[in-house]
C-alpha cells in the first residue's frame, strides 16, 4: 500500500472520529436551563412560569441588577416566554444580557444589549439585540420584571413564632449571703 493511500485512510478515520465527538460536545441550550445554570436562580419549568414560581422564593422587582433574571411574558410569537440573566447594568434603561436560544436556536449569546422601551421606564417592555439584524430587533417584548438571585425569606420563616429568651435578674440569697444564679425563662411571642 502506498503512503498516499495510508494517509487518506488515516485522514478518513480521524475525520469520522471527530464527527462523532463534536455533536457530543455541542449542547443545544434552551433559555430556562441556561438561565438557571448561570444565575443560580433555582426555578424549573418553562420560562413563562418563572415569574409566578419566584413569588415567595426570590425577591422580584422592576430595577435591573447584575445577576438578576429578566422574565419575559409569553406572547403569540413567544408562547413559552423567555428568561435572560443581566450580566451588566449599563444605565437605568440599558443592560447587557446573557441568554440562550434567542438569535440562534440553541445558541448562547453573552453581553448583548437590551433597552427598556416602556413608557413608564419600569422595564415592562424591552428591545433586545438580535443577531440576524446585527442590532436591536424591531420588536418590543413585554416583561414581568426581574427575579433577583438572592433568596427572599420564605413565607414559613416570616410566620414562625418569635422566641425570646429572657433572663431574670439574680435574686438575693436569704440572710444576705450573696445572690442566686440568674434563671432563664423562655417567652414565646406569636407574630400577628
Coordinates of N, CA and C in Angstrom, one line a residue:
X1 N 0.9 -1.2 0.0 CA 0.0 0.0 0.0 C 0.9 1.2 0.0
X2 N 0.5 2.2 -0.8 CA 1.3 3.4 -0.9 C 1.1 4.3 0.2
X3 N 2.0 5.2 0.5 CA 1.9 6.2 1.5 C 0.7 7.1 1.4
X4 N 0.4 7.5 0.2 CA -0.8 8.3 -0.1 C -2.1 7.7 0.3
X5 N -2.2 6.4 0.1 CA -3.4 5.6 0.4 C -3.6 5.5 1.9
X6 N -2.4 5.3 2.6 CA -2.4 5.2 4.1 C -2.8 6.5 4.7
X7 N -2.3 7.6 4.2 CA -2.6 8.9 4.7 C -4.0 9.2 4.5
X8 N -4.6 8.9 3.3 CA -6.0 9.1 3.0 C -6.9 8.3 4.0
X9 N -6.6 7.1 4.2 CA -7.4 6.3 5.2 C -7.3 6.8 6.6
X10 N -6.1 7.2 7.0 CA -5.9 7.8 8.3 C -6.7 9.1 8.4
X11 N -6.7 9.9 7.4 CA -7.5 11.2 7.5 C -9.0 10.9 7.5
X12 N -9.4 9.9 6.8 CA -10.8 9.5 6.8 C -11.3 9.0 8.2
X13 N -10.4 8.2 8.8 CA -10.7 7.6 10.2 C -10.7 8.8 11.2
X14 N -9.8 9.7 11.1 CA -9.7 10.8 12.1 C -11.0 11.7 11.9
X15 N -11.3 12.0 10.6 CA -12.5 12.9 10.4 C -13.8 12.3 10.9
X16 N -13.9 10.9 10.7 CA -15.1 10.2 11.2 C -15.1 10.3 12.7
X17 N -14.0 10.1 13.4 CA -13.9 10.1 14.8 C -14.3 11.5 15.3
X18 N -13.8 12.6 14.7 CA -14.1 13.9 15.1 C -15.5 14.3 14.9
X19 N -16.1 13.8 13.8 CA -17.5 14.0 13.5 C -18.4 13.4 14.6
X20 N -18.0 12.3 15.2 CA -18.8 11.6 16.2 C -18.6 12.3 17.6
X21 N -17.4 12.9 17.8 CA -17.1 13.6 19.1 C -17.8 15.0 19.1
X22 N -17.7 15.7 18.1 CA -18.2 17.1 18.1 C -19.7 17.2 18.5
X23 N -20.6 16.4 18.0 CA -22.0 16.5 18.5 C -22.2 16.2 20.0
X24 N -21.4 15.4 20.5 CA -21.4 15.1 21.9 C -21.0 16.3 22.8
X25 N -20.1 17.0 22.2 CA -19.6 18.2 23.0 C -20.5 19.4 22.8
X26 N -21.2 19.5 21.6 CA -22.1 20.6 21.3 C -23.3 20.4 22.2
X27 N -23.9 21.5 22.7 CA -25.1 21.5 23.5 C -26.1 22.4 23.0
X28 N -27.3 21.9 22.9 CA -28.4 22.8 22.4 C -29.1 23.3 23.7
X29 N -29.0 24.6 23.9 CA -29.5 25.2 25.1 C -30.9 25.8 24.9
X30 N -31.7 25.6 25.9 CA -33.0 26.3 26.0 C -32.7 27.5 27.0
X31 N -33.5 28.5 27.0 CA -33.3 29.7 27.8 C -33.4 29.4 29.3
X32 N -34.4 28.6 29.7 CA -34.6 28.3 31.1 C -33.5 27.6 31.8
X33 N -33.1 26.4 31.3 CA -31.9 25.7 31.9 C -30.6 26.5 31.9
X34 N -30.4 27.3 30.9 CA -29.2 28.1 30.8 C -29.3 29.2 31.8
X35 N -30.4 29.9 31.9 CA -30.5 31.0 32.9 C -30.4 30.4 34.3
X36 N -30.9 29.3 34.6 CA -30.8 28.7 35.9 C -29.3 28.4 36.2
X37 N -28.6 27.8 35.3 CA -27.2 27.4 35.5 C -26.3 28.7 35.7
X38 N -26.5 29.7 35.0 CA -25.6 30.9 35.1 C -26.0 31.9 36.2
X39 N -27.3 31.9 36.6 CA -27.7 32.9 37.6 C -27.8 32.3 39.0
X40 N -28.0 31.0 39.2 CA -28.2 30.4 40.5 C -29.7 30.5 40.9
X41 N -30.6 31.0 40.1 CA -32.0 31.0 40.4 C -32.5 29.6 40.2
X42 N -32.9 28.9 41.2 CA -33.3 27.5 41.1 C -34.8 27.4 40.9
X43 N -35.2 27.8 39.7 CA -36.6 27.6 39.2 C -36.6 26.7 38.0
X44 N -37.6 25.8 38.0 CA -37.7 24.8 36.9 C -39.0 25.0 36.1
X45 N -39.0 24.5 34.9 CA -40.2 24.7 34.1 C -40.0 25.7 33.0
X46 N -41.0 25.9 32.1 CA -40.9 26.8 31.0 C -40.8 28.2 31.6
X47 N -40.1 29.1 30.7 CA -39.8 30.4 31.1 C -41.0 31.3 31.6
X48 N -42.2 31.0 30.9 CA -43.4 31.9 31.3 C -43.9 31.5 32.7
X49 N -43.4 30.5 33.3 CA -43.9 30.1 34.7 C -42.9 30.7 35.8
X50 N -41.8 31.2 35.4 CA -40.7 31.6 36.3 C -41.2 32.7 37.2
X51 N -41.9 33.7 36.7 CA -42.3 34.9 37.5 C -43.2 34.4 38.6
X52 N -44.2 33.6 38.3 CA -45.1 33.1 39.4 C -44.4 32.2 40.4
X53 N -43.5 31.4 39.9 CA -42.8 30.5 40.8 C -41.8 31.2 41.7
X54 N -41.4 32.3 41.3 CA -40.4 33.1 42.1 C -41.1 33.7 43.3
X55 N -42.4 33.9 43.3 CA -43.1 34.6 44.4 C -42.9 33.8 45.7
X56 N -42.4 34.5 46.7 CA -42.1 33.8 48.0 C -40.8 33.1 48.1
X57 N -40.1 32.9 46.9 CA -38.8 32.2 47.0 C -37.7 33.2 46.7
X58 N -37.9 34.2 45.8 CA -37.0 35.2 45.4 C -37.6 36.5 45.4
X59 N -36.8 37.5 45.7 CA -37.3 38.9 45.6 C -37.5 39.2 44.1
X60 N -38.5 40.0 43.8 CA -38.8 40.4 42.4 C -39.0 41.9 42.3
X61 N -38.7 42.5 41.2 CA -38.9 43.9 41.1 C -38.7 44.4 39.6
X62 N -38.6 45.7 39.5 CA -38.5 46.3 38.2 C -37.3 47.2 38.0
X63 N -36.3 46.9 38.8 CA -35.0 47.6 38.7 C -33.9 46.6 38.3
X64 N -33.2 46.9 37.3 CA -32.1 45.9 36.9 C -31.0 45.8 37.9
X65 N -30.6 44.6 38.1 CA -29.4 44.3 39.0 C -28.5 43.2 38.3
X66 N -27.3 43.3 38.4 CA -26.4 42.3 37.9 C -26.7 41.0 38.5
X67 N -26.8 39.9 37.7 CA -27.1 38.6 38.2 C -28.6 38.3 38.3
X68 N -29.4 39.3 38.1 CA -30.9 39.0 38.2 C -31.3 38.4 36.9
X69 N -32.5 37.8 36.9 CA -33.0 37.2 35.7 C -34.2 38.0 35.2
X70 N -34.1 38.5 34.0 CA -35.2 39.2 33.4 C -36.2 38.2 32.8
X71 N -37.5 38.3 33.3 CA -38.5 37.4 32.9 C -39.4 38.0 31.9
X72 N -39.4 37.4 30.7 CA -40.2 37.9 29.6 C -41.6 37.2 29.6
X73 N -42.7 37.9 29.4 CA -44.0 37.4 29.4 C -44.2 36.6 28.1
X74 N -45.1 35.6 28.2 CA -45.5 34.8 27.0 C -46.2 35.7 26.0
X75 N -46.0 35.5 24.7 CA -46.7 36.3 23.7 C -47.1 35.3 22.6
X76 N -47.8 35.7 21.6 CA -48.2 34.8 20.5 C -46.9 34.3 19.7
X77 N -45.9 35.2 19.6 CA -44.7 34.8 18.9 C -43.7 34.0 19.9
X78 N -43.9 34.2 21.2 CA -43.0 33.6 22.1 C -43.9 32.9 23.2
X79 N -44.6 31.8 22.8 CA -45.6 31.2 23.7 C -45.0 30.7 25.1
X80 N -43.8 30.3 25.1 CA -43.2 29.8 26.4 C -42.5 30.9 27.2
X81 N -42.6 32.2 26.7 CA -41.8 33.2 27.4 C -40.3 33.1 27.1
X82 N -39.6 33.8 27.9 CA -38.1 33.8 27.8 C -37.5 34.3 29.1
X83 N -36.3 33.8 29.5 CA -35.6 34.3 30.6 C -34.2 34.6 30.2
X84 N -33.6 35.6 30.8 CA -32.2 36.0 30.4 C -31.6 36.6 31.7
X85 N -30.3 36.4 31.9 CA -29.6 36.9 33.0 C -28.9 38.3 32.7
X86 N -29.1 39.2 33.6 CA -28.4 40.5 33.5 C -26.9 40.4 33.8
X87 N -26.1 40.5 32.8 CA -24.6 40.4 33.0 C -24.0 41.7 33.4
X88 N -24.7 42.8 33.0 CA -24.1 44.2 33.4 C -25.2 45.2 33.3
X89 N -25.3 46.1 34.3 CA -26.2 47.2 34.2 C -25.4 48.4 33.6
X90 N -25.8 48.9 32.4 CA -25.2 50.0 31.7 C -25.7 51.3 32.3
X91 N -27.0 51.4 32.4 CA -27.7 52.6 32.9 C -29.1 52.1 33.4
X92 N -29.8 53.1 33.9 CA -31.2 52.6 34.4 C -32.1 52.1 33.3
X93 N -31.8 52.4 32.1 CA -32.6 51.9 31.0 C -31.9 51.0 30.0
X94 N -30.7 50.6 30.3 CA -29.9 49.7 29.4 C -29.1 48.7 30.2
X95 N -29.2 47.5 29.8 CA -28.4 46.4 30.4 C -27.8 45.5 29.3
X96 N -26.9 44.7 29.7 CA -26.3 43.6 28.9 C -26.9 42.3 29.4
X97 N -27.4 41.5 28.5 CA -28.0 40.2 28.8 C -27.1 39.1 28.4
X98 N -27.1 38.0 29.1 CA -26.5 36.7 28.7 C -27.7 35.7 28.7
X99 N -27.9 35.1 27.5 CA -29.0 34.2 27.4 C -28.8 33.2 26.3
X100 N -29.8 32.2 26.2 CA -29.7 31.2 25.2 C -31.0 31.1 24.4
X101 N -30.8 30.6 23.2 CA -32.0 30.3 22.3 C -32.8 31.6 21.9
X102 N -32.0 32.7 21.6 CA -32.7 33.9 21.2 C -32.5 34.2 19.7
X103 N -31.3 34.5 19.3 CA -31.0 34.8 17.9 C -30.7 33.6 17.1
X104 N -30.3 32.5 17.7 CA -29.9 31.3 17.0 C -30.4 30.1 17.9
X105 N -31.2 29.3 17.3 CA -31.8 28.1 18.0 C -30.7 27.4 18.8
X106 N -30.8 27.3 20.1 CA -29.9 26.6 20.9 C -28.6 27.3 21.2
X107 N -28.4 28.4 20.6 CA -27.1 29.1 20.8 C -27.1 30.0 22.0
X108 N -25.9 30.3 22.5 CA -25.7 31.2 23.7 C -25.2 32.5 23.2
X109 N -25.7 33.6 23.7 CA -25.2 35.0 23.4 C -24.8 35.6 24.8
X110 N -23.7 36.2 24.8 CA -23.2 36.9 26.0 C -23.1 38.4 25.8
X111 N -23.5 39.1 26.8 CA -23.4 40.5 26.9 C -24.0 41.2 25.7
X112 N -25.3 40.9 25.4 CA -26.0 41.6 24.3 C -26.9 42.7 24.9
X113 N -27.0 43.7 24.1 CA -27.7 44.9 24.6 C -29.3 44.7 24.7
X114 N -29.8 45.2 25.7 CA -31.3 45.3 25.9 C -31.6 46.6 26.5
X115 N -32.7 47.2 25.9 CA -33.1 48.6 26.4 C -34.5 48.5 26.9
X116 N -34.8 49.3 27.9 CA -36.2 49.5 28.4 C -36.9 50.5 27.5
X117 N -38.0 50.1 26.8 CA -38.7 51.0 26.0 C -40.1 51.2 26.5
X118 N -40.3 50.8 27.8 CA -41.7 51.0 28.4 C -41.9 52.5 28.6
X119 N -43.1 53.0 28.5 CA -43.4 54.4 28.7 C -43.1 54.9 30.1
X120 N -43.3 54.0 31.1 CA -43.1 54.4 32.5 C -41.6 54.2 32.9
X121 N -40.8 53.6 32.1 CA -39.4 53.4 32.4 C -39.3 52.3 33.5
X122 N -40.2 51.3 33.5 CA -40.2 50.3 34.6 C -39.9 48.9 34.1
X123 N -39.3 48.8 32.9 CA -38.8 47.5 32.3 C -39.9 46.6 32.1
X124 N -41.1 47.0 31.7 CA -42.2 46.2 31.4 C -42.3 45.9 29.9
X125 N -41.4 46.6 29.1 CA -41.3 46.4 27.7 C -39.9 46.6 27.2
X126 N -39.3 45.7 26.5 CA -37.9 45.8 26.1 C -37.6 45.5 24.6
X127 N -36.5 46.0 24.1 CA -36.0 45.6 22.9 C -34.7 45.0 23.1
X128 N -34.3 43.9 22.4 CA -33.2 43.1 22.7 C -32.4 42.9 21.4
X129 N -31.0 43.0 21.5 CA -30.1 42.8 20.4 C -30.5 41.4 19.7
X130 N -30.5 41.5 18.4 CA -30.9 40.3 17.6 C -29.9 40.0 16.5
X131 N -29.2 38.9 16.6 CA -28.1 38.6 15.8 C -28.3 38.7 14.3
X132 N -29.4 38.2 13.7 CA -29.5 38.3 12.3 C -29.6 39.7 11.7
X133 N -30.0 40.7 12.5 CA -30.0 42.1 12.1 C -28.8 42.9 12.6
X134 N -28.0 42.3 13.5 CA -26.8 42.9 14.0 C -27.1 44.1 14.9
X135 N -28.2 44.2 15.5 CA -28.6 45.3 16.4 C -29.9 45.0 17.1
X136 N -30.4 46.1 17.7 CA -31.7 45.9 18.3 C -32.8 45.4 17.3
X137 N -33.5 44.4 17.7 CA -34.6 44.0 16.8 C -35.7 45.0 16.7
X138 N -36.6 44.8 15.8 CA -37.7 45.8 15.6 C -38.8 45.5 16.5
X139 N -38.9 44.4 17.1 CA -40.0 44.0 18.1 C -39.7 44.5 19.5
X140 N -40.7 44.9 20.2 CA -40.6 45.1 21.6 C -41.3 44.0 22.3
X141 N -40.8 43.5 23.4 CA -41.3 42.4 24.1 C -41.8 42.8 25.5
X142 N -42.9 42.3 26.0 CA -43.4 42.6 27.3 C -42.6 41.7 28.3
X143 N -42.3 42.3 29.5 CA -41.6 41.5 30.5 C -42.4 41.6 31.8
X144 N -42.2 40.7 32.7 CA -42.8 40.7 34.0 C -41.9 41.5 35.0
X145 N -40.6 41.4 34.8 CA -39.7 42.1 35.7 C -38.5 41.3 36.0
X146 N -37.8 41.6 37.0 CA -36.5 41.0 37.4 C -36.7 40.0 38.6
X147 N -36.1 38.9 38.5 CA -36.0 37.9 39.6 C -34.6 38.0 40.2
X148 N -34.5 38.4 41.4 CA -33.2 38.7 42.0 C -32.6 37.4 42.6
X149 N -31.3 37.1 42.3 CA -30.7 35.9 42.6 C -30.6 35.6 44.1
X150 N -30.6 36.6 45.0 CA -30.5 36.4 46.4 C -31.9 35.9 46.9
X151 N -31.9 34.9 47.8 CA -33.1 34.3 48.3 C -33.9 35.3 49.2
X152 N -35.1 35.4 49.0 CA -36.0 36.2 49.9 C -36.4 35.2 51.1
X153 N -36.8 35.8 52.2 CA -37.2 34.9 53.3 C -38.4 34.1 52.9
X154 N -38.5 32.8 53.2 CA -39.6 32.0 52.9 C -40.8 32.5 53.8
X155 N -42.0 32.3 53.3 CA -43.2 32.7 54.0 C -43.3 32.0 55.3
X156 N -42.8 30.7 55.4 CA -42.9 30.0 56.7 C -42.0 30.6 57.7
X157 N -40.8 31.2 57.2 CA -39.9 31.8 58.2 C -40.5 33.1 58.7
X158 N -41.3 33.8 57.9 CA -41.9 35.1 58.3 C -43.0 34.8 59.3
X159 N -43.7 33.7 59.2 CA -44.8 33.4 60.0 C -44.5 32.6 61.2
X160 N -43.3 32.2 61.4 CA -42.9 31.4 62.5 C -42.9 32.2 63.8
X161 N -43.2 31.5 65.0 CA -43.2 32.3 66.2 C -41.9 32.8 66.5
X162 N -41.9 34.0 67.1 CA -40.7 34.7 67.6 C -40.4 34.2 69.0
X163 N -39.2 33.6 69.2 CA -38.8 33.1 70.5 C -37.8 34.1 71.2
X164 N -38.2 34.6 72.3 CA -37.3 35.5 73.1 C -36.9 34.8 74.3
X165 N -35.6 34.8 74.6 CA -35.1 34.2 75.8 C -34.8 35.4 76.8
X166 N -35.5 35.3 77.9 CA -35.3 36.4 78.9 C -34.7 35.9 80.2
X167 N -33.7 36.6 80.7 CA -33.1 36.2 81.9 C -33.5 37.0 83.0
X168 N -34.0 36.3 84.1 CA -34.5 37.1 85.3 C -33.2 37.6 86.0
X169 N -33.3 38.7 86.6 CA -32.1 39.2 87.3 C -31.8 38.3 88.5
X170 N -30.5 38.3 89.0 CA -30.2 37.4 90.1 C -31.0 37.9 91.3
X171 N -31.4 36.9 92.1 CA -32.2 37.2 93.4 C -31.2 37.1 94.5
X172 N -31.4 38.0 95.5 CA -30.5 38.0 96.7 C -30.8 36.7 97.5
X173 N -29.7 36.2 98.1 CA -29.9 34.9 98.9 C -30.4 35.3 100.2
X174 N -31.2 34.4 100.8 CA -31.7 34.7 102.1 C -30.6 34.8 103.1
X175 N -30.7 35.8 104.0 CA -29.7 36.0 105.0 C -28.6 36.9 104.6
X176 N -28.7 37.5 103.3 CA -27.6 38.4 102.9 C -26.4 37.7 102.4
X177 N -26.4 36.5 102.1 CA -25.2 35.8 101.7 C -25.0 35.7 100.2
X178 N -25.1 36.8 99.5 CA -24.8 36.8 98.1 C -26.1 36.7 97.2
X179 N -25.9 36.3 96.0 CA -27.1 36.2 95.1 C -27.2 34.8 94.5
X180 N -28.4 34.4 94.2 CA -28.6 33.2 93.5 C -28.3 33.4 92.0
X181 N -28.0 32.3 91.3 CA -27.7 32.5 89.9 C -29.0 32.9 89.1
X182 N -28.8 33.6 88.0 CA -29.9 34.0 87.2 C -30.6 32.8 86.6
X183 N -31.9 32.8 86.4 CA -32.6 31.7 85.8 C -33.2 32.3 84.5
X184 N -33.0 31.5 83.4 CA -33.6 31.9 82.2 C -34.9 31.3 82.0
X185 N -35.8 32.0 81.4 CA -37.1 31.5 81.1 C -37.4 31.9 79.6
X186 N -38.2 31.1 79.0 CA -38.4 31.3 77.5 C -39.8 31.9 77.4
X187 N -39.9 33.0 76.8 CA -41.1 33.7 76.5 C -41.4 33.6 75.0
X188 N -42.6 33.1 74.6 CA -42.9 32.9 73.2 C -43.9 34.0 72.9
X189 N -43.5 34.8 71.9 CA -44.4 35.8 71.4 C -44.8 35.5 70.0
X190 N -46.1 35.4 69.7 CA -46.5 35.0 68.3 C -46.7 36.2 67.5
X191 N -46.2 36.1 66.2 CA -46.4 37.2 65.2 C -47.9 37.3 64.9
X192 N -48.3 38.5 64.7 CA -49.7 38.8 64.2 C -49.8 38.4 62.8

